Coordinates of C-alpha atoms and ligand atoms in Angstrom, one line a residue:
X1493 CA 141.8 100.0 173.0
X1494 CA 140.7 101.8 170.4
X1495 CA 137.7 104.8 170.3
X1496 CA 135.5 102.4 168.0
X1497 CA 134.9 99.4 170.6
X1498 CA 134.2 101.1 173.9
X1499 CA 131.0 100.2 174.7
X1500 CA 131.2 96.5 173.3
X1501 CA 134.6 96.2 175.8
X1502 CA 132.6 97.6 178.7
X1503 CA 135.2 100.0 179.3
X1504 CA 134.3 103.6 180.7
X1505 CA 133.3 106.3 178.6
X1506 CA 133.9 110.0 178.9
X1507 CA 130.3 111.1 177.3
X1508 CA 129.7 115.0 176.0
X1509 CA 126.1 115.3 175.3
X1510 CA 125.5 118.7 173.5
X1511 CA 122.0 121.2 174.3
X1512 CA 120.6 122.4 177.5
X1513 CA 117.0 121.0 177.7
X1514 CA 114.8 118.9 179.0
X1515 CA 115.7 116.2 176.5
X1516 CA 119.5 116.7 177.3
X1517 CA 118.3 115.9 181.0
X1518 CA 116.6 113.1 179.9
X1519 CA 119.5 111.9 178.5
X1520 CA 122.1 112.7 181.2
X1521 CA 119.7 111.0 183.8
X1522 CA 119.5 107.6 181.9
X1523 CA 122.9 107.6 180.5
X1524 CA 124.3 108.6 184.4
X1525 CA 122.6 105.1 185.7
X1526 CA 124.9 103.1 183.0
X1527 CA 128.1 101.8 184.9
X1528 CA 130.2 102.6 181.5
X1529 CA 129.6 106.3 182.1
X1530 CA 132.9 107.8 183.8
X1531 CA 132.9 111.5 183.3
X1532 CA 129.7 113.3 182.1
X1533 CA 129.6 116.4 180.5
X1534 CA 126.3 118.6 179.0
X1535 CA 126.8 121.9 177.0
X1536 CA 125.7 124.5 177.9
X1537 CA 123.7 122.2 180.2
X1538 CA 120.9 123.9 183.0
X1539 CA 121.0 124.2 186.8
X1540 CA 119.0 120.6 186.7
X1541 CA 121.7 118.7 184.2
X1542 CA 124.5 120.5 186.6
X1543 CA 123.2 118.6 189.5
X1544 CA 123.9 115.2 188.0
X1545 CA 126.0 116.0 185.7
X1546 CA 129.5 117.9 185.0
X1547 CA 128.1 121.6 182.7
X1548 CA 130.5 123.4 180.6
X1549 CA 129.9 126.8 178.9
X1550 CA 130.3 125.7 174.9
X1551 CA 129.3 127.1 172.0
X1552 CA 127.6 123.7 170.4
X1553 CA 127.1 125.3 167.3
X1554 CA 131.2 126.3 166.7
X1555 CA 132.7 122.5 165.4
X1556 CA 136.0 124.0 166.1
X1557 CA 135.4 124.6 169.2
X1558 CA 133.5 121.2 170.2
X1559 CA 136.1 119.2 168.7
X1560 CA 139.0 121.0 170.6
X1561 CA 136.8 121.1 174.0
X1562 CA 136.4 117.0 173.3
X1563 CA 140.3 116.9 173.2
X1564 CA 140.9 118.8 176.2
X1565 CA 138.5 116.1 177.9
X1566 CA 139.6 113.0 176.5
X1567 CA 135.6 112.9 175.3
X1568 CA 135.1 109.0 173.8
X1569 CA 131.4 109.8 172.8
X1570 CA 128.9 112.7 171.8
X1571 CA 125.9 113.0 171.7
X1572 CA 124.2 115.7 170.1
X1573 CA 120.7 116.7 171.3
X1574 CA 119.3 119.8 169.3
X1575 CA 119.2 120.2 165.5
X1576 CA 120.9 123.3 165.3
X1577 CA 124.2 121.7 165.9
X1578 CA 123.5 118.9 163.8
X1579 CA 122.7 121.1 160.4
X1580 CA 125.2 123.0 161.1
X1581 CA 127.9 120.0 160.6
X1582 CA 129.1 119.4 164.0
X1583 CA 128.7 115.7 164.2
X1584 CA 130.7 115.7 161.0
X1585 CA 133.4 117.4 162.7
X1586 CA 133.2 115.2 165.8
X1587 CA 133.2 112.0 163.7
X1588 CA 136.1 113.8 161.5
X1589 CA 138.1 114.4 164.4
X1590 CA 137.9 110.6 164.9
X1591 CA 135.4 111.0 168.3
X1592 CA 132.6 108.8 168.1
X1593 CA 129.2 110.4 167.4
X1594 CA 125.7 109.9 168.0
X1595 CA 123.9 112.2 165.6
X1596 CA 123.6 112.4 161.4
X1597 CA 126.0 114.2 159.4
X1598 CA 124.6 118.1 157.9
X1599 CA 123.5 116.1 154.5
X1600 CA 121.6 113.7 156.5
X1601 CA 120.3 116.2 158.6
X1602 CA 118.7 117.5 155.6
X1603 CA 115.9 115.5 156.4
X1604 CA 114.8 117.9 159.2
X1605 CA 116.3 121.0 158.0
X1606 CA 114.6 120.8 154.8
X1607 CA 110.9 120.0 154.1
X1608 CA 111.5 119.8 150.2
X1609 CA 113.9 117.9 150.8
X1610 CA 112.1 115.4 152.6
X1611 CA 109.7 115.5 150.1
X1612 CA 112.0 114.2 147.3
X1613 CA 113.0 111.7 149.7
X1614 CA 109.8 110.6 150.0
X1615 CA 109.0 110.8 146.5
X1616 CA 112.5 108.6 145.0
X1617 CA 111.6 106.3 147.5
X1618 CA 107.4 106.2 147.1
X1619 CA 106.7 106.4 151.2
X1620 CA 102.9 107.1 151.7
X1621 CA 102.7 111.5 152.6
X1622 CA 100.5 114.1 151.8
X1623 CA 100.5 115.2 148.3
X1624 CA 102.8 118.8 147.9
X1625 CA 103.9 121.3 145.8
X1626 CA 107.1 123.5 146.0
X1627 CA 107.0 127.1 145.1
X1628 CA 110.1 129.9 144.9
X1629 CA 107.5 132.6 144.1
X1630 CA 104.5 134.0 145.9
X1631 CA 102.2 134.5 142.5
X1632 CA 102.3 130.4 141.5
X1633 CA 101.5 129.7 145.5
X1634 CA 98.4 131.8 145.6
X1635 CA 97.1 130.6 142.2
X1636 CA 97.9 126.7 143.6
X1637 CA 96.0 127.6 147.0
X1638 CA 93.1 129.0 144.8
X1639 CA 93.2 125.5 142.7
X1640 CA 93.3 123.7 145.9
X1641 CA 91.3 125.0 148.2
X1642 CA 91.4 124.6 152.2
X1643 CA 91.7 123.1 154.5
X1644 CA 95.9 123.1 153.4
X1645 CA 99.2 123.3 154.8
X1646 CA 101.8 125.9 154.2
X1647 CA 105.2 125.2 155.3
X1648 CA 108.7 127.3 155.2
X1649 CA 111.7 124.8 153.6
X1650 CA 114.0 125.3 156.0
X1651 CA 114.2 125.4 160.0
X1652 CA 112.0 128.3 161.8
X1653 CA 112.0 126.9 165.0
X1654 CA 109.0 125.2 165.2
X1655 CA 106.8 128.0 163.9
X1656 CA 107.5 127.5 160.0
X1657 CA 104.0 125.5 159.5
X1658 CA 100.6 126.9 159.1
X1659 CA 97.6 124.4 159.1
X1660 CA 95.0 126.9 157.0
X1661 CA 91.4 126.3 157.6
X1662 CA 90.6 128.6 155.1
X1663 CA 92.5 130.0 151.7
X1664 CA 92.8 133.4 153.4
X1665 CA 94.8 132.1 156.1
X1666 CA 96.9 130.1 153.8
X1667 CA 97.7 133.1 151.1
X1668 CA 98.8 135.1 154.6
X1669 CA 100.7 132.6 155.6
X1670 CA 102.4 133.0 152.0
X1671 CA 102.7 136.7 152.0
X1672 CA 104.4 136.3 155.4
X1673 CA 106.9 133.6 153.9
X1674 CA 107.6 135.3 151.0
X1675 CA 107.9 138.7 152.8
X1676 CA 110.5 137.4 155.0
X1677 CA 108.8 136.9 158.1
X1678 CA 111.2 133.5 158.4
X1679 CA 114.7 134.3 156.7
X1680 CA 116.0 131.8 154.4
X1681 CA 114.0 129.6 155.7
X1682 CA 111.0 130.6 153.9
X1683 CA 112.5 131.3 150.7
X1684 CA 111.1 128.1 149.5
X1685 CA 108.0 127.2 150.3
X1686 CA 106.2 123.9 150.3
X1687 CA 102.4 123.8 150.1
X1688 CA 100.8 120.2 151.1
X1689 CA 97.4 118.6 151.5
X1690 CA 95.9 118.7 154.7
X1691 CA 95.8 115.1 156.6
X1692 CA 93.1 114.4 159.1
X1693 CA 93.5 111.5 161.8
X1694 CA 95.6 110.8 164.6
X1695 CA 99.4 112.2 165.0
X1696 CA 102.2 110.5 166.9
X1697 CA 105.8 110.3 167.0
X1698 CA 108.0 107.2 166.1
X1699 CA 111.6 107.0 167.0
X1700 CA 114.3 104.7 165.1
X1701 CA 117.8 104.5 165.9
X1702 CA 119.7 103.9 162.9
X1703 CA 122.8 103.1 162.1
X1704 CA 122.8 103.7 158.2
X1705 CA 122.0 100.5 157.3
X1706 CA 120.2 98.2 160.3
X1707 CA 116.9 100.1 161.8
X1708 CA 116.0 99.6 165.3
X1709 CA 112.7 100.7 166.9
X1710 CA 113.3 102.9 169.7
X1711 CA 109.9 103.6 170.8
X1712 CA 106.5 105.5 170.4
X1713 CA 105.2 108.9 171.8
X1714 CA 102.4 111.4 171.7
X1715 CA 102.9 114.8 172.8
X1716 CA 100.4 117.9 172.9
X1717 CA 101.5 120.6 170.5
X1718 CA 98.4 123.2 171.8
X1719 CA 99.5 125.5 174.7
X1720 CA 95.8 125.1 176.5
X1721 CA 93.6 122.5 177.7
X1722 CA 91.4 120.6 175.1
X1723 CA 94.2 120.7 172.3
X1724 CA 93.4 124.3 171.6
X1725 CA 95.5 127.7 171.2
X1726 CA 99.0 128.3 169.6
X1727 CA 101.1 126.2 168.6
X1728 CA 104.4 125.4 171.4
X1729 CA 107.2 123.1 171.1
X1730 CA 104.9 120.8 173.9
X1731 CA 102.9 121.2 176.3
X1732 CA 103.6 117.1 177.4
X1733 CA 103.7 114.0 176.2
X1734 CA 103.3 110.1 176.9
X1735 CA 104.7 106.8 175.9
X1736 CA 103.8 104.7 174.5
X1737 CA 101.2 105.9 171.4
X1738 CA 98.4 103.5 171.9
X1739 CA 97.5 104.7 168.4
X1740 CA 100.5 103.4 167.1
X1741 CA 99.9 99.5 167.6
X1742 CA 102.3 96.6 166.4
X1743 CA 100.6 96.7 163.1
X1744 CA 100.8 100.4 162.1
X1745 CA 104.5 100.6 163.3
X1746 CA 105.0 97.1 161.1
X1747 CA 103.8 99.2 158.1
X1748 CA 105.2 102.1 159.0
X1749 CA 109.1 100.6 159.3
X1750 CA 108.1 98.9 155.7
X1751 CA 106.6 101.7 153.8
X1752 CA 108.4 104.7 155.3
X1753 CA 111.7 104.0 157.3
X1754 CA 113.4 101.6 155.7
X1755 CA 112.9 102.8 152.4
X1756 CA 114.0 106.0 153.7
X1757 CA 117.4 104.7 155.1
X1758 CA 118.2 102.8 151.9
X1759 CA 117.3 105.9 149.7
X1760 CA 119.7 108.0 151.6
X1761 CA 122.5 105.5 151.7
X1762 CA 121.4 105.3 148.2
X1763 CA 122.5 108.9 147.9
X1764 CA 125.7 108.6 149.8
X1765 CA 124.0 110.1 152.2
X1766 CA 123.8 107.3 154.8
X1767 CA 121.6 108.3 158.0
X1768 CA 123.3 107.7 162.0
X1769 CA 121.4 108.6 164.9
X1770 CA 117.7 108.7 165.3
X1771 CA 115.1 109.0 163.1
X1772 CA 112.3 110.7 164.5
X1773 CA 109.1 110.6 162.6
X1774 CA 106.0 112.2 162.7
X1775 CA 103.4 110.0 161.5
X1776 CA 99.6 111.1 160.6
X1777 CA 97.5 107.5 161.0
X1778 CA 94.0 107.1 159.7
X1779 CA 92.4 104.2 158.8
X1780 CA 94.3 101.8 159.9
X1781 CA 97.5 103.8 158.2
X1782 CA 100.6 105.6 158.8
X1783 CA 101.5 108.5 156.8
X1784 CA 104.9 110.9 157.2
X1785 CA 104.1 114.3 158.0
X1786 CA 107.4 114.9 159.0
X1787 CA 111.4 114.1 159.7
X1788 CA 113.3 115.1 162.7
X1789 CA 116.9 114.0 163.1
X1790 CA 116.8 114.4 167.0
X1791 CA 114.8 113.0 169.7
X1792 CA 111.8 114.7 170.2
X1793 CA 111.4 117.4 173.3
X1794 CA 109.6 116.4 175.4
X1795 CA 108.8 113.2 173.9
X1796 CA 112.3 111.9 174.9
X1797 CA 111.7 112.7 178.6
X1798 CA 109.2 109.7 178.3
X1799 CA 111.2 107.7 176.4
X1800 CA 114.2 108.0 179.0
X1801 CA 111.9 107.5 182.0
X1802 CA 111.2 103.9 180.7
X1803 CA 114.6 103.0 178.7
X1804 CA 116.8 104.1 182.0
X1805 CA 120.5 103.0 181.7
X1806 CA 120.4 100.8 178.5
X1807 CA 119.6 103.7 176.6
X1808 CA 123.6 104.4 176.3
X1809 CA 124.3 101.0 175.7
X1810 CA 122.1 101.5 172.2
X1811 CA 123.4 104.7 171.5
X1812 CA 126.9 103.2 171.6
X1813 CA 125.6 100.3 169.5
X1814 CA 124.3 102.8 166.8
X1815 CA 127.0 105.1 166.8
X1816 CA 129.5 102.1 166.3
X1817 CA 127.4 100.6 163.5
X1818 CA 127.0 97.3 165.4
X1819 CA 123.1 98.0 165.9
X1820 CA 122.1 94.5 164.7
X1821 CA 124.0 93.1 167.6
X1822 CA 121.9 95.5 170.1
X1823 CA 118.3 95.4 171.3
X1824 CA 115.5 97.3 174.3
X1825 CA 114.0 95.5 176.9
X1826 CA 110.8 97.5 177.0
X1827 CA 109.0 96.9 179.8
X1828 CA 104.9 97.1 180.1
X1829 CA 105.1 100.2 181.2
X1830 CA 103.8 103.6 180.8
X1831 CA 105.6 107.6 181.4
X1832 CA 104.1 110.7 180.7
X1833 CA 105.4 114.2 181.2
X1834 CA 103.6 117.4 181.6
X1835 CA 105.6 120.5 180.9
X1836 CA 105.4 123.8 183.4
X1837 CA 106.3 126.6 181.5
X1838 CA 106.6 130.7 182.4
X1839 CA 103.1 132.7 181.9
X1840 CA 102.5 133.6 178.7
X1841 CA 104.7 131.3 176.1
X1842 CA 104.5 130.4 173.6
X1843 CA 104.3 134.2 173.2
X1844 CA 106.4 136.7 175.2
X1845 CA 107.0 135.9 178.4
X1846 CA 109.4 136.7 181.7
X1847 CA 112.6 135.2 182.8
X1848 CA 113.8 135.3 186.3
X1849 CA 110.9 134.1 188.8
X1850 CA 111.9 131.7 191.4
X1851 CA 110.4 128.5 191.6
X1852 CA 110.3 127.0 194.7
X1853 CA 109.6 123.3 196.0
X1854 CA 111.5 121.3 193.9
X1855 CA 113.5 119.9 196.5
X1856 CA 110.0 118.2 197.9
X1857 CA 109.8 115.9 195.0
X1858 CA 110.4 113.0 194.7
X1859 CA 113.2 111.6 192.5
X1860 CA 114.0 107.9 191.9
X1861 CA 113.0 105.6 188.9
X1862 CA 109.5 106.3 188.3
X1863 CA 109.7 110.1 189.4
X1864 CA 111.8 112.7 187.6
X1865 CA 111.6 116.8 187.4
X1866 CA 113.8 117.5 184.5
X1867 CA 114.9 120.9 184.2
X1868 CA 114.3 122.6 180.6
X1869 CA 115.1 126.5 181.0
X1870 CA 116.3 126.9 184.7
X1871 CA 119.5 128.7 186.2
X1872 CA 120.9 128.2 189.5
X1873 CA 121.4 131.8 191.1
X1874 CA 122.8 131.8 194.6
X1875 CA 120.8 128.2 195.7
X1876 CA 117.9 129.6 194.1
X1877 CA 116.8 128.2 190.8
X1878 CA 115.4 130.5 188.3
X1879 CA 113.3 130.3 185.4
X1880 CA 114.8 130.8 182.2
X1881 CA 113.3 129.8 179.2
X1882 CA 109.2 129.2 177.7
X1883 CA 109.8 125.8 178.8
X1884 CA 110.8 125.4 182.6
X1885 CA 110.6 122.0 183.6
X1886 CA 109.9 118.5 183.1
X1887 CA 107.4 116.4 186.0
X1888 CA 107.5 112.8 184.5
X1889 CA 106.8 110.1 186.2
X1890 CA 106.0 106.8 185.3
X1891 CA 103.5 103.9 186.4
X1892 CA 101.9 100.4 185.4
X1893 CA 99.1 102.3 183.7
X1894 CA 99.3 105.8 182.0
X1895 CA 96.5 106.5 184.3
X1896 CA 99.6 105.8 187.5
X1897 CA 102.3 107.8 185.1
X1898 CA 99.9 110.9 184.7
X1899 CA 98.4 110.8 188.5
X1900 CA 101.5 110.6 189.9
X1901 CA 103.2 113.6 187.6
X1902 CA 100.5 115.8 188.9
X1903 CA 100.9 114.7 192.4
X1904 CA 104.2 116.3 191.8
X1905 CA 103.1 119.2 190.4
X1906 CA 101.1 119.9 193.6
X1907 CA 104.3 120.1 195.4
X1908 CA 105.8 122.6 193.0
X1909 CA 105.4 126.5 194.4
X1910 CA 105.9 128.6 191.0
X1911 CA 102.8 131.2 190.6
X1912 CA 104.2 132.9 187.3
X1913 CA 104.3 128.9 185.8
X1914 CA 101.7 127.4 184.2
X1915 CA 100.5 123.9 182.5
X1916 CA 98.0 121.6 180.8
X1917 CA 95.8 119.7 182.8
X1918 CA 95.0 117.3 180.8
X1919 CA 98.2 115.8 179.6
X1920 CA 97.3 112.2 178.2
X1921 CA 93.5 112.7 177.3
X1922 CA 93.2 111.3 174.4
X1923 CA 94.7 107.6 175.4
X1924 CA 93.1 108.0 179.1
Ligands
LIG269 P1 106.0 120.2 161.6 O1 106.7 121.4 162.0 O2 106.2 119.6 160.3 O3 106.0 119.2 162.8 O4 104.4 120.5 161.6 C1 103.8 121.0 162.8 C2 102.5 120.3 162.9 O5 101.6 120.7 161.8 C3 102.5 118.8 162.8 O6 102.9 118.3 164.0 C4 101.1 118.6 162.4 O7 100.2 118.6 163.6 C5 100.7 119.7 161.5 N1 100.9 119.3 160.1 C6 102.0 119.4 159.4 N2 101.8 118.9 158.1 C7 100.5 118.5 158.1 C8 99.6 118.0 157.1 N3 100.0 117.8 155.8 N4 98.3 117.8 157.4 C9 97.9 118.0 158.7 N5 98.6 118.5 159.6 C10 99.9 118.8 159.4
LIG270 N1 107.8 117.8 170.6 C1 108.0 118.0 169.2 C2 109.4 118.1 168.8 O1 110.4 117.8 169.5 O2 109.6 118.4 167.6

C-alpha cells in the first residue's frame, strides 16, 4: 500500500502529532479511541500525553530532525499542533519527505504569521474586516492614530506570542503601543505594524478543515481571553472555552463560509499558495454579521480541548481525509451536545509565575467520554506530577446542556488539590 491511502484502506497508522499542550492532548485522546491508530507518538509531549501516548524528546521546530525521527519510526502521518513549527516550514519538509501531513505549508502559514498579510488576503478577495492601515515607520502611525482617533487596534505583523495586539481605548495607549513596536519591544515581529479599526460585538472562533480546494466545517468555539472573572484583566492565551458558539448560529456560519472562507481558500490557491489543515478563524459578529478579526492555521488552545471532547475518534478519520485531499468524501457526526473547558493555571500568569508545585488529586477524577483533565504544562517527577508551564491543565467535561458540561468540569475541579493554581469561575457566562 501506498502512504497516500491509509486511512481510506483502514489500515493502521503510525501517527506523530508535534507540541506538548493541552491541544496536543486533545488530540492524542481522540485520535487514541480511533481503531486505525497503531503506534502514537507526541513531541515533546507532557506527563499527561505520556500516559496515553508514546513521548519523544524532539526538537519540532528542526525539519531535519522531524523528518529523520519520522523515518526511524515508520511515521505514516503528522500532525502538527503549534504554529511555530508550521511557519517555520516543517510540514513542507514532512510532505517533502513524502510523509503525509496535516498542517499548511510556511506560505500558507502566512495567514497566521503575518497580519498584513492577511490583510491583503482579505483585501484581493473583498472578505468583510475591519478597515487597516500598514505602517514601516513610527511618525506616519502616530499622525494616522491622531486622524483616527480611539477606540483602535494596534497590531505587530508578525508572531509575538499572543501578546502582539493592543486594543487602545484611548490614542495614548495606542501611540505607546507604537513606540513599544517600533522600539523593539517584539523583534521582527513588530517591524511592521498594522493599525485597524476597532470592532464591537461578539467574538468566536470558527474552525474549517481544508484541504486546498473542498472546505469542511469543523466546528465552533468561544473561549475567555481575560485572566479574571467577568472578562476582565490581561490578556492570556485562555482562560476556557466552550463548544459550540451559540452566537455563531447556522446563518452567520452560512455567511461566514460565503464571504470569508471560501474566498479565502480560492484566493490562496489562487496564489499557488493552496491552504491544508485547519483554518481557524476568529470572527467579530454584530448585527446579525460575521467579520474576520483574525487567521490561525492551528486549532485553537484551548478551544480544541472542546472540540475533541465532542468529535472523539472520528476526528482522525477527517484529519486523514483532509490531509489526503479526499475531504469531499468525509463528513462529522456532531452530536447535540455541549463541552466546555476551564483552564487551571500557576499563580500569577499571564505574568511571571513559578514552576515546580505539585498538584495533587488528579488520580480522583474521573476520566471516560464526557470527563477529561488534559495536561497543558505538567512533568512527571518521580510519580509526582509537576507544574510546568502558565497553563497547567485542562478539566473538560461534557454534557446535554452547557449548563451539565460546565457543572460537571467544576465538580472536577473540586477534586483537584493544587493551592499555587488558579481559575475562572465563570467559564461559559456569556451563553449560560
Ligand atoms: P489576535 O491576536 O489577532 O487574536 O487579537 C487578540 C484579540 O484582540 C482578539 O481576539 C480580539 O479580542 C482583539 N481584537 C483584535 N483585532 C480587533 C479589532 N479590529 N477590533 C476589536 N478587537 C480586536
Ligand atoms: N485560544 C486562542 C488561541 O488558541 O489562539
Amino acid at each position: 500500500m501506498t502512504r497516500g491511502d491509509k486511512g481510506q484502506a483502514g489500515a493502521a497508522v503510525n501517527i506523530l502529532i508535534l507540541g506538548g499542550g493541552g491541544r496536543e492532548h486533545a488530540l492524542a485522546w481522540a485520535i487514541k479511541q480511533n481503531p486505525k491508530t497503531d503506534r502514537l507518538i507526541v513531541a515533546p509531549g507532557n506527563a499527561g500525553i505520556a500516559m496515553l501516548a508514546e513521548v519523544a524528546d524532539l526538537d519540532v521546530l528542526d525539519s531535519t530532525a522531524v523528518v529523520a525521527f519520522c523515518a526511524e519510526n515508520a511515521v505514516d502521518f503528522v500532525i502538527v499542533g503549534p504554529e511555530a513549527p508550521l511557519a517555520a516550514g516543517v510540514a513542507d519538509a514532512t510532505r517533502a519527505a513524502g510523509i503525509l501531513t496535516f498542517g499548511p505549508s510556511a506560505q500558507a502559514a502566512r495567514l497566521e504569521a503575518s497580519k498584513a498579510f492577511t490583510k491583503e488576503i482579505c483585501d484581493a478577495c473583498k472578505a468583510p474586516t475591519a478597515a487597516y492601515a500598514r505602517f514601516t515607520s513610527a511618525a506616519p502611525a502616530r499622525a494616522y492614530i491622531h486622524a483616527q482617533g480611539a477606540p483602535i487596534v494596534v497590531k505587530a505583523d508578525g508572531l509575538a506570542a499572543g501578546k502582539g495586539v493592543i486594543v487602545a481605548l484611548t490614542e495614548a495607549e495606542a501611540l505607546a503601543a507604537i513606540d513599544d513596536m517600533f522600539g523593539g519591544e517584539f523583534g521582527a515581529a513588530g517591524a511592521e505594524v498594522v493599525i485597524e479599526e476597532f470592532m464591537a460585538g461578539e467574538e468566536a472562533s470558527f474552525f474549517i478543515l481544508t484541504d486546498g480546494v473542498t472546505a469542511l466545517p469543523f466546528g465552533t468555539a468561544q473561549d475567555h481571553k481575560r485572566v479574571g472573572d467577568g472578562d476582565t484583566g490581561p490578556n492570556t492565551g485562555g482562560m476556557g472555552a466552550y463548544s459550540p458558539a451559540p452566537v455563531l448560529s447556522q446563518a452567520i456560519q452560512d455567511q461566514a463560509m460565503a464571504e470569508i472562507v471560501l474566498p479565502t481558500i480560492a484566493e490562496m490557491a489562487r496564489r499557488g499558495r493552496p491552504y491544508q489543515g485547519v483554518l481557524y478563524a476568529g470572527l467579530m459578529i454584530q448585527d446579525g454579521k460575521a467579520r474576520l478579526v483574525e487567521y490561525n492555521a492551528r486549532f485553537g488552545d484551548p478551544e480544541a480541548q472542546v472540540l475533541m471532547m465532542r468529535l472523539g475518534a472520528q476526528a482522525l478519520d477527517v484529519l486523514l481525509a483532509c490531509a489526503e485531499g479526499r475531504l469531499d468524501q468525509a463528513q462529522v457526526n456532531w452530536a447535540d451536545d455541549h463541552a466546555l473547558t476551564v483552564v487551571m493555571a500557576a499563580k500569577g500568569y499571564p505574568a511571571a509565575y513559578a514552576k515546580g508545585s505539585e498538584i495533587k488529586g488528579l488520580d480522583r477524577l474521573p476520566e471516560d467520554s464526557r470527563h477529561m483533565a488534559f495536561h497543558a504544562g505538567t512533568l512527571e517527577k518521580d510519580g509526582r506530577i509537576l507544574a510546568n508551564g502558565g497553563r497547567v491543565l485542562n478539566i473538560t467535561a461534557r454534557g446535554d446542556t452547557l449548563a451539565e458540561a460546565r457543572n460537571r468540569a467544576y465538580a472536577m475541579m473540586d477534586l483537584l488539590d493544587w493551592p499555587e493554581g488558579f481559575c475562572r469561575s465563570d467559564i461559559g457566562w456569556r451563553a449560560l
